[in-house]
Short mmCIF file of N, CA and C in Angstrom, two decimals:
data_model
loop_
_atom_site.label_atom_id
_atom_site.label_comp_id
_atom_site.label_asym_id
_atom_site.label_seq_id
_atom_site.Cartn_x
_atom_site.Cartn_y
_atom_site.Cartn_z
N LEU R 1 3.84 9.96 11.86
CA LEU R 1 4.48 8.75 12.35
C LEU R 1 4.80 8.98 13.82
N ASP R 2 4.11 8.25 14.67
CA ASP R 2 4.31 8.40 16.12
C ASP R 2 5.55 7.65 16.57
N LYS R 3 6.13 8.15 17.64
CA LYS R 3 7.25 7.44 18.26
C LYS R 3 6.65 6.32 19.11
N PRO R 4 7.29 5.17 19.15
CA PRO R 4 6.72 4.04 19.89
C PRO R 4 6.66 4.30 21.39
N SER R 5 5.58 3.83 22.03
CA SER R 5 5.45 3.97 23.48
C SER R 5 6.32 2.93 24.20
N GLU R 6 6.62 1.85 23.50
CA GLU R 6 7.58 0.87 24.03
C GLU R 6 8.18 0.12 22.85
N GLY R 7 9.33 -0.46 23.06
CA GLY R 7 10.01 -1.16 21.98
C GLY R 7 10.67 -0.18 21.02
N LYS R 8 11.09 -0.68 19.88
CA LYS R 8 11.76 0.15 18.88
C LYS R 8 11.19 -0.14 17.51
N VAL R 9 11.18 0.87 16.66
CA VAL R 9 10.76 0.73 15.27
C VAL R 9 11.93 1.14 14.40
N TYR R 10 12.35 0.22 13.55
CA TYR R 10 13.43 0.49 12.60
C TYR R 10 12.87 0.40 11.19
N ILE R 11 13.20 1.39 10.38
CA ILE R 11 12.87 1.35 8.96
C ILE R 11 14.18 1.53 8.22
N ASP R 12 14.55 0.54 7.43
CA ASP R 12 15.85 0.53 6.75
C ASP R 12 16.98 0.83 7.72
N GLU R 13 16.96 0.13 8.85
CA GLU R 13 18.00 0.20 9.87
C GLU R 13 18.09 1.55 10.59
N VAL R 14 17.06 2.37 10.48
CA VAL R 14 17.02 3.67 11.15
C VAL R 14 16.01 3.59 12.29
N ASP R 15 16.44 3.95 13.49
CA ASP R 15 15.57 3.98 14.66
C ASP R 15 14.69 5.23 14.57
N VAL R 16 13.41 5.02 14.31
CA VAL R 16 12.47 6.12 14.10
C VAL R 16 12.41 7.06 15.30
N ALA R 17 12.55 6.54 16.50
CA ALA R 17 12.45 7.36 17.72
C ALA R 17 13.58 8.38 17.82
N GLN R 18 14.66 8.18 17.09
CA GLN R 18 15.81 9.08 17.16
C GLN R 18 15.74 10.23 16.16
N LEU R 19 14.70 10.26 15.33
CA LEU R 19 14.62 11.27 14.27
C LEU R 19 13.91 12.53 14.74
N ASP R 20 14.36 13.68 14.23
CA ASP R 20 13.66 14.94 14.51
C ASP R 20 12.52 15.09 13.50
N ALA R 21 11.75 16.16 13.61
CA ALA R 21 10.57 16.36 12.76
C ALA R 21 10.92 16.38 11.28
N TYR R 22 12.01 17.05 10.92
CA TYR R 22 12.43 17.12 9.52
C TYR R 22 12.80 15.73 9.00
N GLU R 23 13.55 14.98 9.80
CA GLU R 23 13.97 13.64 9.39
C GLU R 23 12.78 12.69 9.29
N LEU R 24 11.81 12.85 10.19
CA LEU R 24 10.59 12.04 10.11
C LEU R 24 9.82 12.34 8.83
N ALA R 25 9.73 13.62 8.47
CA ALA R 25 9.04 14.00 7.23
C ALA R 25 9.76 13.39 6.02
N TRP R 26 11.08 13.43 6.03
CA TRP R 26 11.86 12.84 4.94
C TRP R 26 11.59 11.33 4.86
N LEU R 27 11.57 10.67 6.02
CA LEU R 27 11.31 9.24 6.07
C LEU R 27 9.92 8.91 5.54
N ARG R 28 8.92 9.68 5.97
CA ARG R 28 7.55 9.44 5.49
C ARG R 28 7.45 9.58 3.98
N CYS R 29 8.14 10.56 3.43
CA CYS R 29 8.07 10.83 1.99
C CYS R 29 8.78 9.75 1.18
N ARG R 30 9.90 9.28 1.66
CA ARG R 30 10.76 8.41 0.84
C ARG R 30 10.77 6.94 1.22
N LYS R 31 10.35 6.60 2.41
CA LYS R 31 10.47 5.22 2.86
C LYS R 31 9.15 4.54 3.20
N ILE R 32 8.05 5.32 3.18
CA ILE R 32 6.76 4.75 3.54
C ILE R 32 5.76 5.09 2.44
N GLY R 33 5.06 4.07 1.95
CA GLY R 33 3.97 4.26 1.00
C GLY R 33 2.66 4.04 1.73
N TYR R 34 1.61 4.70 1.26
CA TYR R 34 0.31 4.62 1.93
C TYR R 34 -0.77 4.21 0.95
N ILE R 35 -1.62 3.28 1.39
CA ILE R 35 -2.80 2.90 0.62
C ILE R 35 -3.99 3.09 1.55
N PHE R 36 -4.96 3.90 1.11
CA PHE R 36 -6.11 4.23 1.94
C PHE R 36 -7.35 3.49 1.45
N GLN R 37 -8.26 3.19 2.37
CA GLN R 37 -9.50 2.52 2.01
C GLN R 37 -10.29 3.33 0.99
N SER R 38 -10.30 4.65 1.16
CA SER R 38 -11.08 5.51 0.27
C SER R 38 -10.23 6.09 -0.86
N PHE R 39 -9.11 5.47 -1.14
CA PHE R 39 -8.21 5.78 -2.25
C PHE R 39 -7.45 7.09 -2.08
N ASN R 40 -8.13 8.17 -1.68
CA ASN R 40 -7.52 9.49 -1.48
C ASN R 40 -6.76 9.99 -2.71
N LEU R 41 -7.33 9.76 -3.88
CA LEU R 41 -6.75 10.32 -5.10
C LEU R 41 -7.23 11.75 -5.24
N ILE R 42 -6.42 12.58 -5.86
CA ILE R 42 -6.79 13.99 -6.06
C ILE R 42 -7.67 14.06 -7.31
N PRO R 43 -8.93 14.50 -7.15
CA PRO R 43 -9.92 14.41 -8.23
C PRO R 43 -9.56 15.16 -9.51
N VAL R 44 -8.84 16.27 -9.40
CA VAL R 44 -8.53 17.07 -10.60
C VAL R 44 -7.27 16.59 -11.31
N MET R 45 -6.63 15.57 -10.77
CA MET R 45 -5.39 15.06 -11.36
C MET R 45 -5.65 13.73 -12.06
N THR R 46 -4.89 13.46 -13.11
CA THR R 46 -4.99 12.19 -13.82
C THR R 46 -4.37 11.08 -12.98
N ALA R 47 -4.57 9.85 -13.43
CA ALA R 47 -3.95 8.71 -12.75
C ALA R 47 -2.44 8.89 -12.68
N LEU R 48 -1.84 9.28 -13.79
CA LEU R 48 -0.38 9.48 -13.82
C LEU R 48 0.04 10.59 -12.86
N GLU R 49 -0.68 11.69 -12.85
CA GLU R 49 -0.33 12.80 -11.95
C GLU R 49 -0.46 12.39 -10.48
N ASN R 50 -1.50 11.59 -10.16
CA ASN R 50 -1.65 11.10 -8.79
C ASN R 50 -0.48 10.21 -8.39
N VAL R 51 -0.02 9.37 -9.32
CA VAL R 51 1.09 8.47 -9.02
C VAL R 51 2.40 9.24 -8.87
N THR R 52 2.60 10.26 -9.69
CA THR R 52 3.88 10.96 -9.69
C THR R 52 3.98 12.06 -8.62
N LEU R 53 2.89 12.44 -8.00
CA LEU R 53 2.93 13.51 -7.00
C LEU R 53 3.95 13.25 -5.89
N PRO R 54 4.01 12.05 -5.30
CA PRO R 54 5.05 11.83 -4.27
C PRO R 54 6.46 11.96 -4.82
N MET R 55 6.64 11.66 -6.09
CA MET R 55 7.97 11.77 -6.70
C MET R 55 8.40 13.23 -6.80
N VAL R 56 7.44 14.11 -7.08
CA VAL R 56 7.72 15.54 -7.14
C VAL R 56 8.21 16.01 -5.77
N PHE R 57 7.50 15.59 -4.71
CA PHE R 57 7.91 15.97 -3.35
C PHE R 57 9.29 15.43 -3.00
N ALA R 58 9.66 14.29 -3.60
CA ALA R 58 10.97 13.69 -3.32
C ALA R 58 12.07 14.27 -4.19
N GLY R 59 11.72 15.15 -5.14
CA GLY R 59 12.74 15.84 -5.92
C GLY R 59 13.09 15.24 -7.26
N LEU R 60 12.31 14.26 -7.75
CA LEU R 60 12.59 13.72 -9.08
C LEU R 60 12.22 14.75 -10.15
N THR R 61 12.89 14.69 -11.28
CA THR R 61 12.55 15.58 -12.40
C THR R 61 11.23 15.13 -13.00
N SER R 62 10.61 15.99 -13.79
CA SER R 62 9.33 15.62 -14.40
C SER R 62 9.48 14.45 -15.36
N ASP R 63 10.60 14.39 -16.09
CA ASP R 63 10.84 13.25 -17.00
C ASP R 63 11.01 11.96 -16.22
N GLU R 64 11.79 12.01 -15.14
CA GLU R 64 11.99 10.81 -14.31
C GLU R 64 10.65 10.37 -13.71
N SER R 65 9.88 11.34 -13.23
CA SER R 65 8.59 11.04 -12.62
C SER R 65 7.64 10.40 -13.62
N ARG R 66 7.57 11.00 -14.82
CA ARG R 66 6.66 10.48 -15.84
C ARG R 66 7.04 9.05 -16.23
N ASP R 67 8.31 8.81 -16.50
CA ASP R 67 8.75 7.46 -16.89
C ASP R 67 8.46 6.44 -15.79
N LYS R 68 8.81 6.79 -14.58
CA LYS R 68 8.60 5.87 -13.46
C LYS R 68 7.11 5.68 -13.20
N GLY R 69 6.34 6.77 -13.29
CA GLY R 69 4.90 6.69 -13.09
C GLY R 69 4.23 5.77 -14.11
N MET R 70 4.65 5.88 -15.36
CA MET R 70 4.10 5.01 -16.40
C MET R 70 4.48 3.55 -16.14
N ASP R 71 5.71 3.32 -15.70
CA ASP R 71 6.13 1.95 -15.36
C ASP R 71 5.26 1.38 -14.23
N LEU R 72 4.99 2.20 -13.22
CA LEU R 72 4.17 1.74 -12.10
C LEU R 72 2.73 1.48 -12.54
N LEU R 73 2.18 2.36 -13.38
CA LEU R 73 0.82 2.13 -13.88
C LEU R 73 0.76 0.87 -14.73
N LYS R 74 1.81 0.62 -15.48
CA LYS R 74 1.87 -0.62 -16.27
C LYS R 74 1.89 -1.83 -15.33
N LYS R 75 2.65 -1.73 -14.26
CA LYS R 75 2.76 -2.82 -13.28
C LYS R 75 1.39 -3.18 -12.70
N VAL R 76 0.53 -2.17 -12.52
CA VAL R 76 -0.80 -2.43 -11.96
C VAL R 76 -1.87 -2.55 -13.05
N GLY R 77 -1.43 -2.62 -14.31
CA GLY R 77 -2.35 -2.84 -15.42
C GLY R 77 -3.16 -1.64 -15.85
N LEU R 78 -2.67 -0.43 -15.60
CA LEU R 78 -3.44 0.76 -15.93
C LEU R 78 -2.69 1.76 -16.81
N ASP R 79 -1.64 1.33 -17.48
CA ASP R 79 -0.90 2.27 -18.32
C ASP R 79 -1.78 2.87 -19.42
N GLU R 80 -2.78 2.13 -19.88
CA GLU R 80 -3.69 2.64 -20.91
C GLU R 80 -4.65 3.71 -20.35
N ARG R 81 -4.77 3.77 -19.03
CA ARG R 81 -5.71 4.72 -18.40
C ARG R 81 -4.98 5.87 -17.73
N HIS R 82 -3.72 6.09 -18.09
CA HIS R 82 -2.89 7.09 -17.39
C HIS R 82 -3.46 8.50 -17.43
N SER R 83 -4.22 8.84 -18.46
CA SER R 83 -4.74 10.21 -18.57
C SER R 83 -6.15 10.36 -18.00
N HIS R 84 -6.67 9.32 -17.39
CA HIS R 84 -8.02 9.37 -16.82
C HIS R 84 -7.99 9.91 -15.40
N LYS R 85 -9.00 10.69 -15.08
CA LYS R 85 -9.16 11.22 -13.72
C LYS R 85 -9.90 10.18 -12.87
N PRO R 86 -9.81 10.28 -11.55
CA PRO R 86 -10.43 9.27 -10.68
C PRO R 86 -11.90 9.00 -10.97
N ASN R 87 -12.69 10.04 -11.29
CA ASN R 87 -14.11 9.81 -11.54
C ASN R 87 -14.36 9.05 -12.85
N GLU R 88 -13.32 8.85 -13.64
CA GLU R 88 -13.43 8.09 -14.88
C GLU R 88 -12.92 6.65 -14.71
N LEU R 89 -12.59 6.29 -13.48
CA LEU R 89 -12.06 4.96 -13.18
C LEU R 89 -12.99 4.23 -12.22
N SER R 90 -13.02 2.91 -12.33
CA SER R 90 -13.80 2.10 -11.38
C SER R 90 -13.10 2.12 -10.02
N GLY R 91 -13.79 1.62 -9.00
CA GLY R 91 -13.20 1.55 -7.67
C GLY R 91 -11.92 0.72 -7.66
N GLY R 92 -11.95 -0.40 -8.35
CA GLY R 92 -10.76 -1.25 -8.42
C GLY R 92 -9.61 -0.57 -9.13
N GLN R 93 -9.93 0.17 -10.20
CA GLN R 93 -8.88 0.91 -10.91
C GLN R 93 -8.31 2.01 -10.04
N GLN R 94 -9.18 2.71 -9.30
CA GLN R 94 -8.69 3.75 -8.40
C GLN R 94 -7.77 3.16 -7.33
N GLN R 95 -8.12 1.98 -6.81
CA GLN R 95 -7.27 1.38 -5.79
C GLN R 95 -5.93 0.94 -6.39
N ARG R 96 -5.93 0.50 -7.65
CA ARG R 96 -4.67 0.14 -8.30
C ARG R 96 -3.80 1.38 -8.52
N VAL R 97 -4.42 2.52 -8.83
CA VAL R 97 -3.66 3.78 -8.91
C VAL R 97 -3.06 4.08 -7.54
N ALA R 98 -3.85 3.86 -6.49
CA ALA R 98 -3.35 4.11 -5.12
C ALA R 98 -2.18 3.18 -4.79
N VAL R 99 -2.23 1.93 -5.25
CA VAL R 99 -1.11 1.00 -5.03
C VAL R 99 0.13 1.51 -5.77
N ALA R 100 -0.05 1.94 -7.02
CA ALA R 100 1.08 2.48 -7.80
C ALA R 100 1.66 3.71 -7.10
N ARG R 101 0.79 4.58 -6.60
CA ARG R 101 1.26 5.78 -5.89
C ARG R 101 2.04 5.39 -4.63
N ALA R 102 1.58 4.35 -3.94
CA ALA R 102 2.27 3.90 -2.73
C ALA R 102 3.69 3.43 -3.03
N LEU R 103 3.92 2.97 -4.25
CA LEU R 103 5.25 2.47 -4.65
C LEU R 103 6.12 3.55 -5.28
N ALA R 104 5.59 4.76 -5.40
CA ALA R 104 6.26 5.83 -6.16
C ALA R 104 7.70 6.07 -5.76
N ASN R 105 7.99 6.06 -4.49
CA ASN R 105 9.35 6.38 -4.03
C ASN R 105 10.10 5.16 -3.51
N ASP R 106 9.76 3.99 -4.05
CA ASP R 106 10.44 2.74 -3.67
C ASP R 106 10.49 2.58 -2.15
N PRO R 107 9.31 2.54 -1.51
CA PRO R 107 9.30 2.51 -0.05
C PRO R 107 9.80 1.18 0.51
N ALA R 108 10.27 1.23 1.74
CA ALA R 108 10.63 0.02 2.47
C ALA R 108 9.38 -0.60 3.08
N VAL R 109 8.40 0.25 3.40
CA VAL R 109 7.18 -0.17 4.08
C VAL R 109 5.98 0.45 3.37
N VAL R 110 4.92 -0.34 3.20
CA VAL R 110 3.64 0.18 2.72
C VAL R 110 2.62 -0.05 3.83
N LEU R 111 1.95 1.02 4.24
CA LEU R 111 0.87 0.95 5.23
C LEU R 111 -0.44 0.95 4.47
N ALA R 112 -1.21 -0.12 4.62
CA ALA R 112 -2.46 -0.26 3.87
C ALA R 112 -3.63 -0.31 4.85
N ASP R 113 -4.51 0.69 4.77
CA ASP R 113 -5.68 0.77 5.64
C ASP R 113 -6.89 0.23 4.89
N GLU R 114 -7.35 -0.94 5.28
CA GLU R 114 -8.50 -1.58 4.63
C GLU R 114 -8.38 -1.50 3.10
N PRO R 115 -7.30 -2.02 2.52
CA PRO R 115 -7.07 -1.85 1.08
C PRO R 115 -8.13 -2.50 0.20
N THR R 116 -8.92 -3.44 0.75
CA THR R 116 -9.97 -4.08 -0.04
C THR R 116 -11.36 -3.69 0.45
N GLY R 117 -11.44 -2.78 1.40
CA GLY R 117 -12.70 -2.45 2.06
C GLY R 117 -13.81 -1.94 1.16
N ASN R 118 -13.49 -1.19 0.13
CA ASN R 118 -14.51 -0.62 -0.75
C ASN R 118 -14.60 -1.34 -2.09
N LEU R 119 -14.12 -2.58 -2.14
CA LEU R 119 -14.03 -3.28 -3.42
C LEU R 119 -14.87 -4.55 -3.42
N ASP R 120 -15.30 -4.96 -4.62
CA ASP R 120 -16.00 -6.23 -4.74
C ASP R 120 -15.01 -7.38 -4.55
N LEU R 121 -15.52 -8.60 -4.45
CA LEU R 121 -14.70 -9.77 -4.14
C LEU R 121 -13.57 -9.96 -5.15
N ARG R 122 -13.88 -9.92 -6.43
CA ARG R 122 -12.87 -10.16 -7.46
C ARG R 122 -11.79 -9.08 -7.45
N THR R 123 -12.21 -7.82 -7.37
CA THR R 123 -11.25 -6.71 -7.37
C THR R 123 -10.41 -6.73 -6.10
N GLY R 124 -11.05 -7.05 -4.97
CA GLY R 124 -10.31 -7.17 -3.72
C GLY R 124 -9.23 -8.23 -3.80
N THR R 125 -9.55 -9.35 -4.44
CA THR R 125 -8.57 -10.42 -4.62
C THR R 125 -7.42 -9.95 -5.50
N GLU R 126 -7.71 -9.16 -6.54
CA GLU R 126 -6.65 -8.61 -7.41
C GLU R 126 -5.72 -7.70 -6.61
N ILE R 127 -6.28 -6.87 -5.74
CA ILE R 127 -5.46 -5.95 -4.93
C ILE R 127 -4.59 -6.75 -3.96
N ILE R 128 -5.15 -7.79 -3.36
CA ILE R 128 -4.37 -8.65 -2.46
C ILE R 128 -3.20 -9.27 -3.22
N GLU R 129 -3.45 -9.72 -4.43
CA GLU R 129 -2.38 -10.31 -5.24
C GLU R 129 -1.31 -9.27 -5.56
N LEU R 130 -1.72 -8.03 -5.85
CA LEU R 130 -0.74 -6.96 -6.09
C LEU R 130 0.14 -6.72 -4.86
N LEU R 131 -0.48 -6.72 -3.69
CA LEU R 131 0.28 -6.52 -2.45
C LEU R 131 1.27 -7.67 -2.24
N ARG R 132 0.84 -8.89 -2.53
CA ARG R 132 1.73 -10.05 -2.40
C ARG R 132 2.91 -9.92 -3.36
N GLU R 133 2.63 -9.53 -4.60
CA GLU R 133 3.70 -9.35 -5.59
C GLU R 133 4.68 -8.26 -5.16
N MET R 134 4.16 -7.16 -4.61
CA MET R 134 5.03 -6.09 -4.11
C MET R 134 6.00 -6.64 -3.09
N ASN R 135 5.48 -7.44 -2.18
CA ASN R 135 6.32 -8.00 -1.12
C ASN R 135 7.35 -8.96 -1.69
N GLU R 136 6.92 -9.86 -2.54
CA GLU R 136 7.83 -10.89 -3.07
C GLU R 136 8.84 -10.33 -4.05
N ASN R 137 8.42 -9.44 -4.94
CA ASN R 137 9.30 -8.96 -6.01
C ASN R 137 10.16 -7.77 -5.60
N SER R 138 9.65 -6.93 -4.70
CA SER R 138 10.37 -5.71 -4.34
C SER R 138 10.88 -5.73 -2.90
N GLY R 139 10.50 -6.73 -2.14
CA GLY R 139 10.93 -6.80 -0.75
C GLY R 139 10.27 -5.77 0.14
N VAL R 140 9.16 -5.21 -0.32
CA VAL R 140 8.43 -4.20 0.45
C VAL R 140 7.68 -4.88 1.59
N THR R 141 7.81 -4.35 2.79
CA THR R 141 7.02 -4.84 3.92
C THR R 141 5.65 -4.20 3.83
N VAL R 142 4.60 -5.01 3.85
CA VAL R 142 3.23 -4.51 3.79
C VAL R 142 2.60 -4.72 5.16
N ILE R 143 2.15 -3.62 5.75
CA ILE R 143 1.43 -3.68 7.03
C ILE R 143 0.01 -3.25 6.72
N SER R 144 -0.92 -4.17 6.93
CA SER R 144 -2.30 -3.90 6.55
C SER R 144 -3.22 -4.00 7.76
N ALA R 145 -4.08 -3.00 7.92
CA ALA R 145 -5.16 -3.06 8.89
C ALA R 145 -6.40 -3.45 8.09
N THR R 146 -7.00 -4.59 8.43
CA THR R 146 -8.10 -5.08 7.61
C THR R 146 -9.02 -6.00 8.39
N HIS R 147 -10.24 -6.11 7.89
CA HIS R 147 -11.19 -7.12 8.37
C HIS R 147 -11.32 -8.23 7.33
N ASP R 148 -10.60 -8.11 6.22
CA ASP R 148 -10.72 -9.04 5.09
C ASP R 148 -9.88 -10.28 5.36
N HIS R 149 -10.54 -11.39 5.62
CA HIS R 149 -9.83 -12.63 5.93
C HIS R 149 -9.01 -13.16 4.75
N LYS R 150 -9.29 -12.71 3.54
CA LYS R 150 -8.49 -13.14 2.39
C LYS R 150 -7.05 -12.64 2.52
N MET R 151 -6.83 -11.57 3.26
CA MET R 151 -5.48 -11.05 3.46
C MET R 151 -4.61 -12.05 4.24
N LEU R 152 -5.23 -12.96 4.98
CA LEU R 152 -4.46 -13.95 5.73
C LEU R 152 -3.59 -14.80 4.82
N SER R 153 -4.07 -15.06 3.62
CA SER R 153 -3.34 -15.95 2.71
C SER R 153 -2.03 -15.35 2.23
N VAL R 154 -1.85 -14.05 2.37
CA VAL R 154 -0.61 -13.41 1.91
C VAL R 154 0.17 -12.79 3.07
N SER R 155 -0.17 -13.20 4.28
CA SER R 155 0.47 -12.62 5.47
C SER R 155 1.52 -13.56 6.04
N ASP R 156 2.56 -12.99 6.62
CA ASP R 156 3.55 -13.77 7.37
C ASP R 156 3.15 -13.86 8.84
N ARG R 157 2.63 -12.76 9.36
CA ARG R 157 2.20 -12.69 10.75
C ARG R 157 0.85 -12.01 10.80
N VAL R 158 0.05 -12.42 11.78
CA VAL R 158 -1.26 -11.81 11.98
C VAL R 158 -1.30 -11.28 13.41
N VAL R 159 -1.65 -10.01 13.54
CA VAL R 159 -1.76 -9.37 14.85
C VAL R 159 -3.23 -9.03 15.06
N TRP R 160 -3.82 -9.57 16.11
CA TRP R 160 -5.19 -9.25 16.45
C TRP R 160 -5.17 -8.09 17.43
N ILE R 161 -5.97 -7.06 17.13
CA ILE R 161 -6.08 -5.90 18.01
C ILE R 161 -7.53 -5.77 18.43
N LYS R 162 -7.74 -5.63 19.72
CA LYS R 162 -9.09 -5.49 20.26
C LYS R 162 -9.11 -4.30 21.19
N ASP R 163 -10.04 -3.38 20.96
CA ASP R 163 -10.16 -2.18 21.79
C ASP R 163 -8.84 -1.43 21.91
N GLY R 164 -8.10 -1.35 20.80
CA GLY R 164 -6.86 -0.60 20.76
C GLY R 164 -5.66 -1.28 21.39
N GLN R 165 -5.84 -2.51 21.84
CA GLN R 165 -4.75 -3.24 22.50
C GLN R 165 -4.40 -4.49 21.70
N LYS R 166 -3.11 -4.79 21.66
CA LYS R 166 -2.66 -6.01 21.00
C LYS R 166 -3.19 -7.20 21.79
N GLU R 167 -3.95 -8.04 21.11
CA GLU R 167 -4.51 -9.22 21.77
C GLU R 167 -3.57 -10.42 21.63
N ARG R 168 -3.08 -10.64 20.39
CA ARG R 168 -2.15 -11.74 20.16
C ARG R 168 -1.48 -11.58 18.80
N ILE R 169 -0.34 -12.25 18.64
CA ILE R 169 0.38 -12.29 17.37
C ILE R 169 0.61 -13.76 17.04
N VAL R 170 0.28 -14.14 15.81
CA VAL R 170 0.42 -15.53 15.39
C VAL R 170 1.13 -15.56 14.04
N LEU R 171 2.08 -16.47 13.89
CA LEU R 171 2.68 -16.67 12.58
C LEU R 171 1.64 -17.28 11.65
N ARG R 172 1.61 -16.82 10.43
CA ARG R 172 0.63 -17.30 9.45
C ARG R 172 0.69 -18.82 9.31
N LYS R 173 1.88 -19.38 9.29
CA LYS R 173 2.02 -20.83 9.10
C LYS R 173 1.39 -21.62 10.25
N ASP R 174 1.19 -20.98 11.40
CA ASP R 174 0.59 -21.66 12.55
C ASP R 174 -0.93 -21.51 12.60
N LEU R 175 -1.50 -20.78 11.65
CA LEU R 175 -2.95 -20.58 11.63
C LEU R 175 -3.62 -21.70 10.86
N GLU R 176 -4.77 -22.11 11.35
CA GLU R 176 -5.62 -23.04 10.61
C GLU R 176 -6.64 -22.19 9.87
N ILE R 177 -6.55 -22.19 8.54
CA ILE R 177 -7.47 -21.38 7.75
C ILE R 177 -8.24 -22.29 6.82
N GLU R 178 -9.55 -22.17 6.88
CA GLU R 178 -10.41 -22.95 5.99
C GLU R 178 -10.84 -22.05 4.85
N THR R 179 -10.62 -22.50 3.63
CA THR R 179 -11.04 -21.73 2.47
C THR R 179 -12.14 -22.48 1.75
N VAL R 180 -13.01 -21.72 1.10
CA VAL R 180 -14.09 -22.32 0.31
C VAL R 180 -14.08 -21.70 -1.07
N GLN R 181 -14.55 -22.45 -2.04
CA GLN R 181 -14.64 -21.96 -3.41
C GLN R 181 -15.99 -21.28 -3.58
N VAL R 182 -15.98 -20.03 -4.05
CA VAL R 182 -17.21 -19.30 -4.32
C VAL R 182 -17.71 -19.73 -5.69
N GLU R 183 -18.99 -20.05 -5.77
CA GLU R 183 -19.55 -20.51 -7.04
C GLU R 183 -19.32 -19.47 -8.13
N GLY R 184 -18.82 -19.92 -9.27
CA GLY R 184 -18.55 -19.03 -10.39
C GLY R 184 -17.17 -18.42 -10.36
N GLU R 185 -16.39 -18.68 -9.34
CA GLU R 185 -15.03 -18.11 -9.23
C GLU R 185 -14.01 -19.14 -9.63
#
């Protein structure tokens, strides 16, 4: 987590720029969830073990981790697949495990890097809906870097970045978005 070059970044009312390395590590572990385009699940671990790993780092007991991990897998519709390893899951299922893992420590912020990038249209839409539910039901702020225009429908603000520079910021309600129905959907 880099310190801002200008302005301020607050997470749960804490100015990130004022934290030392230890405090930043604590913040990353407990206040920020991560969703990666390539899922980044540990291949030798089950879905449940992948979800509970951040909880272990945060100091939860194994019973607390297991119960909470199962609840999170149920939330993403994968409680029946808790003992499956990543290679036994579809891409969409792996991304749902990644979403559950991102919620493991009740983060204030979830950083999502191309969360629908490796998914088909239907599965990508399911992941977008999960992110919207996280925001609405848990108050989690979702910051997503994406090329997927479907993410616009669940965004409050859209920031365009070009060549590493902020080009513009627009409130979602001020955007004109044209949607079309895909045949068979």
